[in-house]
Amino acid sequence: MDMKTSPSPEHDGVRRQVAECVARARAAQRVYDGFDQERVDEVVLAAGWAIMEPARNRALAELAVADTGLGNVEDKVIKNHRKTLGLLRDLRGAKSVGVISEDKAKGVIEIARPIGVVGAVTPSTNPGATPANKIINALKGRNAVILAPSPKGHGTSTLLLRYIHEELDRVGAPRDLVQQLAAPVSKAATQELMRQVDLVVVTGSQNNVRAAYESGTPAIGVGAGNVSVIVDETADPAQAAEKIRRSKTFDNATSCSSENSVVIVEAVYQRMLDALREQGGVLLDAAQKQRLQQTMWPAGKLSAAVTAKAAPVIAALAGLHGPAFDSARFLMVEETGTGEQHPFSGEKLSPVLTVYRARDFEHAQDIVRAIYAYEGAGHSIGLHSQRPQRALHLGLVMPACRIIVNQAHCFATGGSFDNGLPFSLSMGCGSWGRNSISDNLNYKHYLNITRVAAPCTPDEPSMDDMFGAYRRRHGLA
């Protein structure tokens, strides 16, 4: 081998370390492959209890905030609880072992089979809830899973794994079903994990998503969030503002599903701004907006200093002082443009909301298209309206995989107890977001399906059945 292409000793060490981890996972998964549905569901509940037991939940939330500096404890407690409880509800009674469906008329039997070893790349924004979600889904499919957490989130996921291992011991399942890369987690180790496992699932930076797709391993990545929500002339401003505030401020906007822009139809623009102010929003003037922009993008890149921080903290960093800023729940800036020269049109991961004025509903759609042409295509669009047909219209023509109607967006997009979407912390963005899936990542994505096909009653149309009407319409002989 040419010396220029020979692996370095460091890379050999990383490869061996990952290989040892994967080998243990494969051995554990072979044992787990023999579990029946009842035992699998017990393992799933065990993993859920590991994060949902109240004292453990709070310990994980406190450690997550202490280690990452992102979000706030009380909201992370709620997120850990609701997202895991909702996922367990979705999985209860779902078949993932053996025969899962049979179509006797067509002679097709579907059998659920495990994928094997899953590599799960997880972000610092949700270092407890996101790993738990991926672990539970992977276990539902009788897979082993190895986490590649963000460096800041490693301590939280380490504690989560300790709790999970205690529960796996309780139900008699192998501990090596759930592992993680050793600290410090390097880019090289994460990429090596991607190469060695059977499936990669990635939530986090778009660099990691691209690396997963380039790894040569089947991969599921999710697109960038940059949610826009439209408020039309039929909306109730007070109700819309309350929902936007709850979503925008939850966990200091760590969620990719938090609203980044609100596009307000002119007929209700002033009333909506007043309603947002009533909810604790502070609208910046042009000079204040410029100071905030310089603080948030000091070198053209979003500063980690403002990510998932409370609004008063961000305001103080920008030199904005006074009673209004000290008590602000979120900051608002008016914008007219989109793209790199207008950074407020992009994802902000903070309680900062960009406000656009639209002439009418059609103009609002044009603004959202322009925003998503810059960032966020495929994720989702929020709509506050009393015209249901407008939601359907958005679904037919806009580049978004979810249209969230009259709901607090970050609670609804990833599944809620009052809508029918699967509970998930990873939302596929389809081809618009350069993703392989367009739905919420769920347990079905962690399964192989084998189909047994037996002979059935023949169903072969004649040429006239298939083309007769077509030939008559077009005068064909």
CSV table of N, CA and C in Angstrom, one decimal, residues 91-229:
chain,number,residue,atom,x,y,z
A,91,LEU,N,-45.8,2.6,20.4
A,91,LEU,CA,-45.2,1.2,20.2
A,91,LEU,C,-46.0,0.2,20.9
A,92,ARG,N,-46.9,0.6,21.8
A,92,ARG,CA,-47.7,-0.4,22.5
A,92,ARG,C,-48.6,-1.2,21.6
A,93,GLY,N,-48.5,-2.5,21.5
A,93,GLY,CA,-49.3,-3.3,20.7
A,93,GLY,C,-48.8,-3.4,19.2
A,94,ALA,N,-47.8,-2.6,18.9
A,94,ALA,CA,-47.2,-2.7,17.5
A,94,ALA,C,-46.4,-4.0,17.3
A,95,LYS,N,-46.6,-4.7,16.2
A,95,LYS,CA,-45.9,-5.9,16.0
A,95,LYS,C,-44.5,-5.6,15.3
A,96,SER,N,-43.5,-6.2,15.9
A,96,SER,CA,-42.2,-6.0,15.4
A,96,SER,C,-41.4,-7.3,15.4
A,97,VAL,N,-42.0,-8.4,15.7
A,97,VAL,CA,-41.3,-9.7,15.8
A,97,VAL,C,-42.2,-10.8,15.0
A,98,GLY,N,-41.5,-11.5,14.1
A,98,GLY,CA,-42.3,-12.6,13.4
A,98,GLY,C,-43.2,-12.0,12.4
A,99,VAL,N,-44.3,-12.8,12.2
A,99,VAL,CA,-45.3,-12.4,11.2
A,99,VAL,C,-46.1,-11.1,11.7
A,100,ILE,N,-46.0,-10.1,10.9
A,100,ILE,CA,-46.7,-8.8,11.3
A,100,ILE,C,-47.9,-8.5,10.5
A,101,SER,N,-48.1,-9.2,9.3
A,101,SER,CA,-49.3,-9.0,8.5
A,101,SER,C,-49.4,-10.2,7.5
A,102,GLU,N,-50.6,-10.5,7.1
A,102,GLU,CA,-50.9,-11.5,6.1
A,102,GLU,C,-52.1,-11.1,5.2
A,103,ASP,N,-51.8,-11.1,3.9
A,103,ASP,CA,-52.9,-10.8,2.9
A,103,ASP,C,-53.2,-12.2,2.3
A,104,LYS,N,-54.2,-12.9,2.7
A,104,LYS,CA,-54.5,-14.2,2.2
A,104,LYS,C,-55.0,-14.1,0.8
A,105,ALA,N,-55.6,-13.1,0.4
A,105,ALA,CA,-56.1,-13.0,-1.0
A,105,ALA,C,-54.9,-12.9,-2.0
A,106,LYS,N,-53.9,-12.2,-1.6
A,106,LYS,CA,-52.7,-12.1,-2.5
A,106,LYS,C,-51.6,-13.1,-2.2
A,107,GLY,N,-51.8,-13.8,-1.1
A,107,GLY,CA,-50.8,-14.8,-0.7
A,107,GLY,C,-49.5,-14.2,-0.2
A,108,VAL,N,-49.5,-13.0,0.4
A,108,VAL,CA,-48.3,-12.4,0.9
A,108,VAL,C,-48.3,-12.3,2.4
A,109,ILE,N,-47.2,-12.8,3.0
A,109,ILE,CA,-47.0,-12.7,4.5
A,109,ILE,C,-45.8,-11.8,4.7
A,110,GLU,N,-45.9,-10.9,5.6
A,110,GLU,CA,-44.8,-10.0,6.0
A,110,GLU,C,-44.2,-10.4,7.3
A,111,ILE,N,-42.9,-10.5,7.4
A,111,ILE,CA,-42.2,-10.9,8.6
A,111,ILE,C,-41.2,-9.8,9.0
A,112,ALA,N,-41.3,-9.4,10.2
A,112,ALA,CA,-40.4,-8.3,10.7
A,112,ALA,C,-39.0,-9.0,11.1
A,113,ARG,N,-38.0,-8.4,10.6
A,113,ARG,CA,-36.6,-8.9,10.9
A,113,ARG,C,-35.8,-7.7,11.4
A,114,PRO,N,-34.8,-8.0,12.3
A,114,PRO,CA,-34.0,-6.9,12.8
A,114,PRO,C,-33.0,-6.4,11.7
A,115,ILE,N,-32.5,-5.2,11.8
A,115,ILE,CA,-31.5,-4.7,10.9
A,115,ILE,C,-30.1,-5.2,11.4
A,116,GLY,N,-29.9,-5.2,12.7
A,116,GLY,CA,-28.6,-5.6,13.3
A,116,GLY,C,-28.1,-4.6,14.3
A,117,VAL,N,-27.1,-3.9,13.9
A,117,VAL,CA,-26.5,-2.9,14.8
A,117,VAL,C,-26.7,-1.6,14.2
A,118,VAL,N,-27.3,-0.7,15.0
A,118,VAL,CA,-27.6,0.7,14.6
A,118,VAL,C,-26.6,1.6,15.2
A,119,GLY,N,-26.1,2.5,14.4
A,119,GLY,CA,-25.3,3.6,14.9
A,119,GLY,C,-26.1,4.9,15.0
A,120,ALA,N,-26.2,5.5,16.2
A,120,ALA,CA,-27.1,6.6,16.4
A,120,ALA,C,-26.3,7.8,16.8
A,121,VAL,N,-26.3,8.8,15.9
A,121,VAL,CA,-25.6,10.1,16.1
A,121,VAL,C,-26.6,11.1,16.7
A,122,THR,N,-26.3,11.6,17.9
A,122,THR,CA,-27.3,12.5,18.6
A,122,THR,C,-26.7,13.8,19.0
A,123,PRO,N,-27.5,14.8,19.1
A,123,PRO,CA,-27.1,16.2,19.3
A,123,PRO,C,-27.0,16.6,20.7
A,124,SER,N,-26.3,17.8,21.0
A,124,SER,CA,-26.2,18.3,22.3
A,124,SER,C,-27.4,19.0,22.8
A,125,THR,N,-28.3,19.4,21.8
A,125,THR,CA,-29.5,20.1,22.2
A,125,THR,C,-30.5,19.3,23.0
A,126,ASN,N,-30.6,18.0,22.7
A,126,ASN,CA,-31.4,17.1,23.4
A,126,ASN,C,-30.7,15.8,23.8
A,127,PRO,N,-29.7,15.9,24.7
A,127,PRO,CA,-28.8,14.8,25.0
A,127,PRO,C,-29.4,13.6,25.8
A,128,GLY,N,-30.7,13.8,26.3
A,128,GLY,CA,-31.4,12.7,27.0
A,128,GLY,C,-32.5,12.2,26.1
A,129,ALA,N,-33.4,13.1,25.7
A,129,ALA,CA,-34.6,12.6,25.0
A,129,ALA,C,-34.3,12.0,23.6
A,130,THR,N,-33.4,12.6,22.8
A,130,THR,CA,-33.1,12.0,21.5
A,130,THR,C,-32.4,10.7,21.6
A,131,PRO,N,-31.4,10.5,22.4
A,131,PRO,CA,-30.8,9.1,22.5
A,131,PRO,C,-31.8,8.1,23.0
A,132,ALA,N,-32.7,8.5,23.9
A,132,ALA,CA,-33.7,7.5,24.5
A,132,ALA,C,-34.7,7.1,23.4
A,133,ASN,N,-35.1,8.1,22.6
A,133,ASN,CA,-36.0,7.8,21.5
A,133,ASN,C,-35.4,6.8,20.5
A,134,LYS,N,-34.2,7.0,20.1
A,134,LYS,CA,-33.5,6.1,19.1
A,134,LYS,C,-33.3,4.8,19.7
A,135,ILE,N,-32.9,4.7,21.0
A,135,ILE,CA,-32.6,3.4,21.6
A,135,ILE,C,-33.9,2.6,21.7
A,136,ILE,N,-35.0,3.3,22.1
A,136,ILE,CA,-36.2,2.5,22.3
A,136,ILE,C,-36.7,2.0,20.9
A,137,ASN,N,-36.7,2.8,19.9
A,137,ASN,CA,-37.1,2.4,18.6
A,137,ASN,C,-36.2,1.3,18.0
A,138,ALA,N,-34.9,1.4,18.3
A,138,ALA,CA,-34.0,0.3,17.8
A,138,ALA,C,-34.3,-1.0,18.6
A,139,LEU,N,-34.5,-0.9,19.9
A,139,LEU,CA,-34.8,-2.1,20.6
A,139,LEU,C,-36.1,-2.8,20.2
A,140,LYS,N,-37.1,-1.9,19.9
A,140,LYS,CA,-38.4,-2.5,19.4
A,140,LYS,C,-38.2,-3.4,18.2
A,141,GLY,N,-37.2,-3.1,17.4
A,141,GLY,CA,-36.9,-4.0,16.2
A,141,GLY,C,-35.9,-5.1,16.5
A,142,ARG,N,-35.6,-5.3,17.7
A,142,ARG,CA,-34.6,-6.4,18.1
A,142,ARG,C,-33.2,-6.1,17.6
A,143,ASN,N,-32.8,-4.8,17.6
A,143,ASN,CA,-31.5,-4.4,17.2
A,143,ASN,C,-30.7,-4.0,18.4
A,144,ALA,N,-29.4,-4.0,18.2
A,144,ALA,CA,-28.5,-3.4,19.2
A,144,ALA,C,-28.2,-2.0,18.7
A,145,VAL,N,-27.8,-1.1,19.6
A,145,VAL,CA,-27.6,0.3,19.2
A,145,VAL,C,-26.3,0.9,19.9
A,146,ILE,N,-25.5,1.6,19.1
A,146,ILE,CA,-24.4,2.3,19.6
A,146,ILE,C,-24.5,3.8,19.4
A,147,LEU,N,-24.4,4.5,20.5
A,147,LEU,CA,-24.6,6.0,20.4
A,147,LEU,C,-23.2,6.7,20.0
A,148,ALA,N,-23.3,7.7,19.2
A,148,ALA,CA,-22.2,8.6,19.0
A,148,ALA,C,-22.7,10.0,19.4
A,149,PRO,N,-22.7,10.3,20.7
A,149,PRO,CA,-23.2,11.6,21.2
A,149,PRO,C,-22.3,12.7,20.9
A,150,SER,N,-22.9,13.9,20.9
A,150,SER,CA,-22.0,15.1,20.8
A,150,SER,C,-21.1,15.2,22.0
A,151,PRO,N,-19.9,15.8,21.9
A,151,PRO,CA,-19.0,15.8,23.1
A,151,PRO,C,-19.7,16.5,24.3
A,152,LYS,N,-20.5,17.5,24.1
A,152,LYS,CA,-21.1,18.2,25.2
A,152,LYS,C,-22.2,17.3,25.8
A,153,GLY,N,-22.8,16.4,25.0
A,153,GLY,CA,-23.9,15.6,25.5
A,153,GLY,C,-23.4,14.2,26.1
A,154,HIS,N,-22.1,14.0,26.0
A,154,HIS,CA,-21.6,12.6,26.4
A,154,HIS,C,-21.9,12.3,27.8
A,155,GLY,N,-21.8,13.2,28.7
A,155,GLY,CA,-22.0,12.9,30.1
A,155,GLY,C,-23.5,12.5,30.4
A,156,THR,N,-24.4,13.2,29.7
A,156,THR,CA,-25.8,12.9,29.9
A,156,THR,C,-26.1,11.5,29.3
A,157,SER,N,-25.6,11.2,28.1
A,157,SER,CA,-25.9,9.9,27.6
A,157,SER,C,-25.2,8.8,28.4
A,158,THR,N,-24.1,9.1,29.0
A,158,THR,CA,-23.4,8.1,29.9
A,158,THR,C,-24.3,7.8,31.0
A,159,LEU,N,-24.9,8.8,31.6
A,159,LEU,CA,-25.8,8.5,32.8
A,159,LEU,C,-27.1,7.8,32.3
A,160,LEU,N,-27.6,8.2,31.1
A,160,LEU,CA,-28.8,7.5,30.6
A,160,LEU,C,-28.4,6.0,30.4
A,161,LEU,N,-27.3,5.7,29.8
A,161,LEU,CA,-26.9,4.3,29.6
A,161,LEU,C,-26.8,3.5,30.9
A,162,ARG,N,-26.3,4.2,31.9
A,162,ARG,CA,-26.2,3.6,33.2
A,162,ARG,C,-27.6,3.1,33.7
A,163,TYR,N,-28.5,4.0,33.5
A,163,TYR,CA,-29.9,3.7,33.9
A,163,TYR,C,-30.5,2.6,33.1
A,164,ILE,N,-30.2,2.7,31.8
A,164,ILE,CA,-30.7,1.6,30.8
A,164,ILE,C,-30.1,0.3,31.2
A,165,HIS,N,-28.8,0.2,31.5
A,165,HIS,CA,-28.2,-1.0,31.8
A,165,HIS,C,-28.8,-1.6,33.1
A,166,GLU,N,-29.1,-0.8,34.0
A,166,GLU,CA,-29.8,-1.3,35.2
A,166,GLU,C,-31.1,-2.0,34.9
A,167,GLU,N,-31.8,-1.4,34.0
A,167,GLU,CA,-33.1,-1.9,33.6
A,167,GLU,C,-33.0,-3.2,32.7
A,168,LEU,N,-32.0,-3.2,31.9
A,168,LEU,CA,-31.7,-4.4,31.1
A,168,LEU,C,-31.4,-5.5,32.0
A,169,ASP,N,-30.6,-5.3,33.0
A,169,ASP,CA,-30.3,-6.3,34.0
A,169,ASP,C,-31.6,-6.8,34.6
A,170,ARG,N,-32.5,-5.9,34.9
A,170,ARG,CA,-33.7,-6.3,35.6
A,170,ARG,C,-34.6,-7.3,34.7
A,171,VAL,N,-34.6,-7.1,33.4
A,171,VAL,CA,-35.4,-7.9,32.5
A,171,VAL,C,-34.6,-9.0,31.8
A,172,GLY,N,-33.4,-9.2,32.2
A,172,GLY,CA,-32.6,-10.3,31.6
A,172,GLY,C,-32.2,-10.1,30.2
A,173,ALA,N,-31.9,-8.9,29.8
A,173,ALA,CA,-31.4,-8.6,28.4
A,173,ALA,C,-29.9,-8.2,28.5
A,174,PRO,N,-29.2,-8.5,27.4
A,174,PRO,CA,-27.7,-8.2,27.4
A,174,PRO,C,-27.5,-6.7,27.5
A,175,ARG,N,-26.6,-6.3,28.3
A,175,ARG,CA,-26.2,-4.9,28.5
A,175,ARG,C,-25.6,-4.3,27.2
A,176,ASP,N,-24.9,-5.2,26.4
A,176,ASP,CA,-24.2,-4.7,25.2
A,176,ASP,C,-25.2,-4.4,24.1
A,177,LEU,N,-26.5,-4.6,24.3
A,177,LEU,CA,-27.5,-4.1,23.3
A,177,LEU,C,-27.4,-2.6,23.2
A,178,VAL,N,-27.0,-1.9,24.2
A,178,VAL,CA,-27.0,-0.4,24.2
A,178,VAL,C,-25.6,0.0,24.7
A,179,GLN,N,-24.9,0.7,23.8
A,179,GLN,CA,-23.5,1.1,24.1
A,179,GLN,C,-23.3,2.5,23.5
A,180,GLN,N,-22.2,3.1,23.8
A,180,GLN,CA,-21.8,4.4,23.2
A,180,GLN,C,-20.3,4.5,23.0
A,181,LEU,N,-19.9,5.3,22.1
A,181,LEU,CA,-18.5,5.5,21.9
A,181,LEU,C,-17.9,6.2,23.2
A,182,ALA,N,-16.6,5.8,23.4
A,182,ALA,CA,-15.9,6.3,24.6
A,182,ALA,C,-15.6,7.8,24.4
A,183,ALA,N,-15.5,8.5,25.5
A,183,ALA,CA,-15.1,9.9,25.5
A,183,ALA,C,-13.6,10.0,25.4
A,184,PRO,N,-13.0,11.0,24.7
A,184,PRO,CA,-13.8,12.0,24.0
A,184,PRO,C,-14.2,11.5,22.6
A,185,VAL,N,-15.5,11.8,22.3
A,185,VAL,CA,-16.0,11.3,21.0
A,185,VAL,C,-15.4,12.2,19.9
A,186,SER,N,-14.7,11.6,19.0
A,186,SER,CA,-14.0,12.3,17.9
A,186,SER,C,-14.8,12.1,16.6
A,187,LYS,N,-14.5,13.0,15.7
A,187,LYS,CA,-15.1,12.9,14.4
A,187,LYS,C,-14.7,11.6,13.7
A,188,ALA,N,-13.4,11.2,13.9
A,188,ALA,CA,-12.9,10.0,13.3
A,188,ALA,C,-13.7,8.8,13.8
A,189,ALA,N,-13.9,8.7,15.1
A,189,ALA,CA,-14.6,7.6,15.7
A,189,ALA,C,-16.1,7.5,15.3
A,190,THR,N,-16.7,8.7,15.2
A,190,THR,CA,-18.1,8.7,14.7
A,190,THR,C,-18.2,8.2,13.3
A,191,GLN,N,-17.3,8.7,12.4
A,191,GLN,CA,-17.3,8.2,11.0
A,191,GLN,C,-16.9,6.8,10.9
A,192,GLU,N,-16.0,6.3,11.7
A,192,GLU,CA,-15.7,4.8,11.7
A,192,GLU,C,-16.9,4.0,12.1
A,193,LEU,N,-17.7,4.5,13.1
A,193,LEU,CA,-18.9,3.8,13.6
A,193,LEU,C,-19.9,3.7,12.4
A,194,MET,N,-20.0,4.8,11.7
A,194,MET,CA,-20.9,4.9,10.5
A,194,MET,C,-20.6,3.8,9.5
A,195,ARG,N,-19.3,3.6,9.3
A,195,ARG,CA,-18.8,2.6,8.3
A,195,ARG,C,-19.1,1.1,8.8
A,196,GLN,N,-19.0,0.9,10.1
A,196,GLN,CA,-19.0,-0.5,10.6
A,196,GLN,C,-20.4,-1.0,11.0
A,197,VAL,N,-21.4,-0.2,11.2
A,197,VAL,CA,-22.7,-0.6,11.6
A,197,VAL,C,-23.6,-1.0,10.4
A,198,ASP,N,-24.8,-1.4,10.7
A,198,ASP,CA,-25.7,-1.9,9.6
A,198,ASP,C,-26.7,-0.7,9.2
A,199,LEU,N,-26.9,0.2,10.0
A,199,LEU,CA,-27.8,1.4,9.7
A,199,LEU,C,-27.3,2.5,10.6
A,200,VAL,N,-27.3,3.7,10.0
A,200,VAL,CA,-26.9,5.0,10.7
A,200,VAL,C,-28.2,5.8,10.7
A,201,VAL,N,-28.5,6.3,11.9
A,201,VAL,CA,-29.6,7.3,12.1
A,201,VAL,C,-29.0,8.6,12.7
A,202,VAL,N,-29.1,9.7,12.1
A,202,VAL,CA,-28.5,10.9,12.5
A,202,VAL,C,-29.4,12.0,12.7
A,203,THR,N,-29.3,12.6,13.9
A,203,THR,CA,-30.0,13.8,14.2
A,203,THR,C,-29.0,14.8,14.7
A,204,GLY,N,-28.9,16.0,14.1
A,204,GLY,CA,-27.9,17.0,14.5
A,204,GLY,C,-27.5,17.8,13.3
A,205,SER,N,-26.2,18.0,13.2
A,205,SER,CA,-25.6,18.9,12.2
A,205,SER,C,-25.7,18.3,10.8
A,206,GLN,N,-25.9,19.2,9.8
A,206,GLN,CA,-25.9,18.7,8.5
A,206,GLN,C,-24.6,18.1,8.0
A,207,ASN,N,-23.5,18.5,8.6
A,207,ASN,CA,-22.2,17.9,8.3
A,207,ASN,C,-22.3,16.4,8.7
A,208,ASN,N,-22.9,16.1,9.8
A,208,ASN,CA,-23.0,14.7,10.2
A,208,ASN,C,-24.0,13.9,9.3
A,209,VAL,N,-25.0,14.6,8.9
A,209,VAL,CA,-26.0,14.0,8.0
A,209,VAL,C,-25.3,13.6,6.7
A,210,ARG,N,-24.6,14.6,6.1
A,210,ARG,CA,-23.9,14.3,4.9
A,210,ARG,C,-22.8,13.2,5.0
A,211,ALA,N,-22.1,13.2,6.2
A,211,ALA,CA,-21.1,12.1,6.4
A,211,ALA,C,-21.8,10.8,6.5
A,212,ALA,N,-23.0,10.7,7.1
A,212,ALA,CA,-23.7,9.4,7.1
A,212,ALA,C,-24.1,8.9,5.8
A,213,TYR,N,-24.6,9.8,4.9
A,213,TYR,CA,-25.0,9.4,3.6
A,213,TYR,C,-23.7,9.0,2.7
A,214,GLU,N,-22.6,9.5,3.1
A,214,GLU,CA,-21.4,9.2,2.3
A,214,GLU,C,-20.6,8.0,2.9
A,215,SER,N,-21.1,7.4,4.0
A,215,SER,CA,-20.4,6.4,4.7
A,215,SER,C,-20.3,5.1,4.0
A,216,GLY,N,-21.3,4.9,3.1
A,216,GLY,CA,-21.4,3.6,2.4
A,216,GLY,C,-22.4,2.6,3.2
A,217,THR,N,-22.9,3.1,4.3
A,217,THR,CA,-23.8,2.3,5.1
A,217,THR,C,-25.2,2.9,4.9
A,218,PRO,N,-26.2,2.1,4.8
A,218,PRO,CA,-27.6,2.7,4.8
A,218,PRO,C,-27.8,3.7,5.9
A,219,ALA,N,-28.4,4.8,5.5
A,219,ALA,CA,-28.4,5.9,6.5
A,219,ALA,C,-29.7,6.7,6.4
A,220,ILE,N,-30.2,7.1,7.6
A,220,ILE,CA,-31.4,8.0,7.6
A,220,ILE,C,-30.9,9.3,8.4
A,221,GLY,N,-31.0,10.4,7.7
A,221,GLY,CA,-30.6,11.7,8.3
A,221,GLY,C,-31.8,12.6,8.2
A,222,VAL,N,-31.8,13.6,8.9
A,222,VAL,CA,-32.9,14.6,8.9
A,222,VAL,C,-32.4,15.9,8.5
A,223,GLY,N,-33.3,16.7,7.9
A,223,GLY,CA,-32.9,18.0,7.4
A,223,GLY,C,-32.8,19.1,8.4
A,224,ALA,N,-32.4,20.3,8.0
A,224,ALA,CA,-32.3,21.4,8.8
A,224,ALA,C,-33.6,22.0,9.2
A,225,GLY,N,-33.8,22.4,10.4
A,225,GLY,CA,-35.0,23.1,10.8
A,225,GLY,C,-34.9,24.6,10.5
A,226,ASN,N,-36.0,25.2,10.1
A,226,ASN,CA,-36.1,26.7,10.0
A,226,ASN,C,-37.5,27.0,9.8
A,227,VAL,N,-38.3,26.6,10.8
A,227,VAL,CA,-39.8,26.6,10.6
A,227,VAL,C,-40.4,28.0,10.4
A,228,SER,N,-41.2,28.1,9.4
A,228,SER,CA,-42.0,29.3,9.3
A,228,SER,C,-43.5,29.0,9.5
A,229,VAL,N,-44.2,30.0,10.1
A,229,VAL,CA,-45.6,29.8,10.4
A,229,VAL,C,-46.3,31.0,9.8
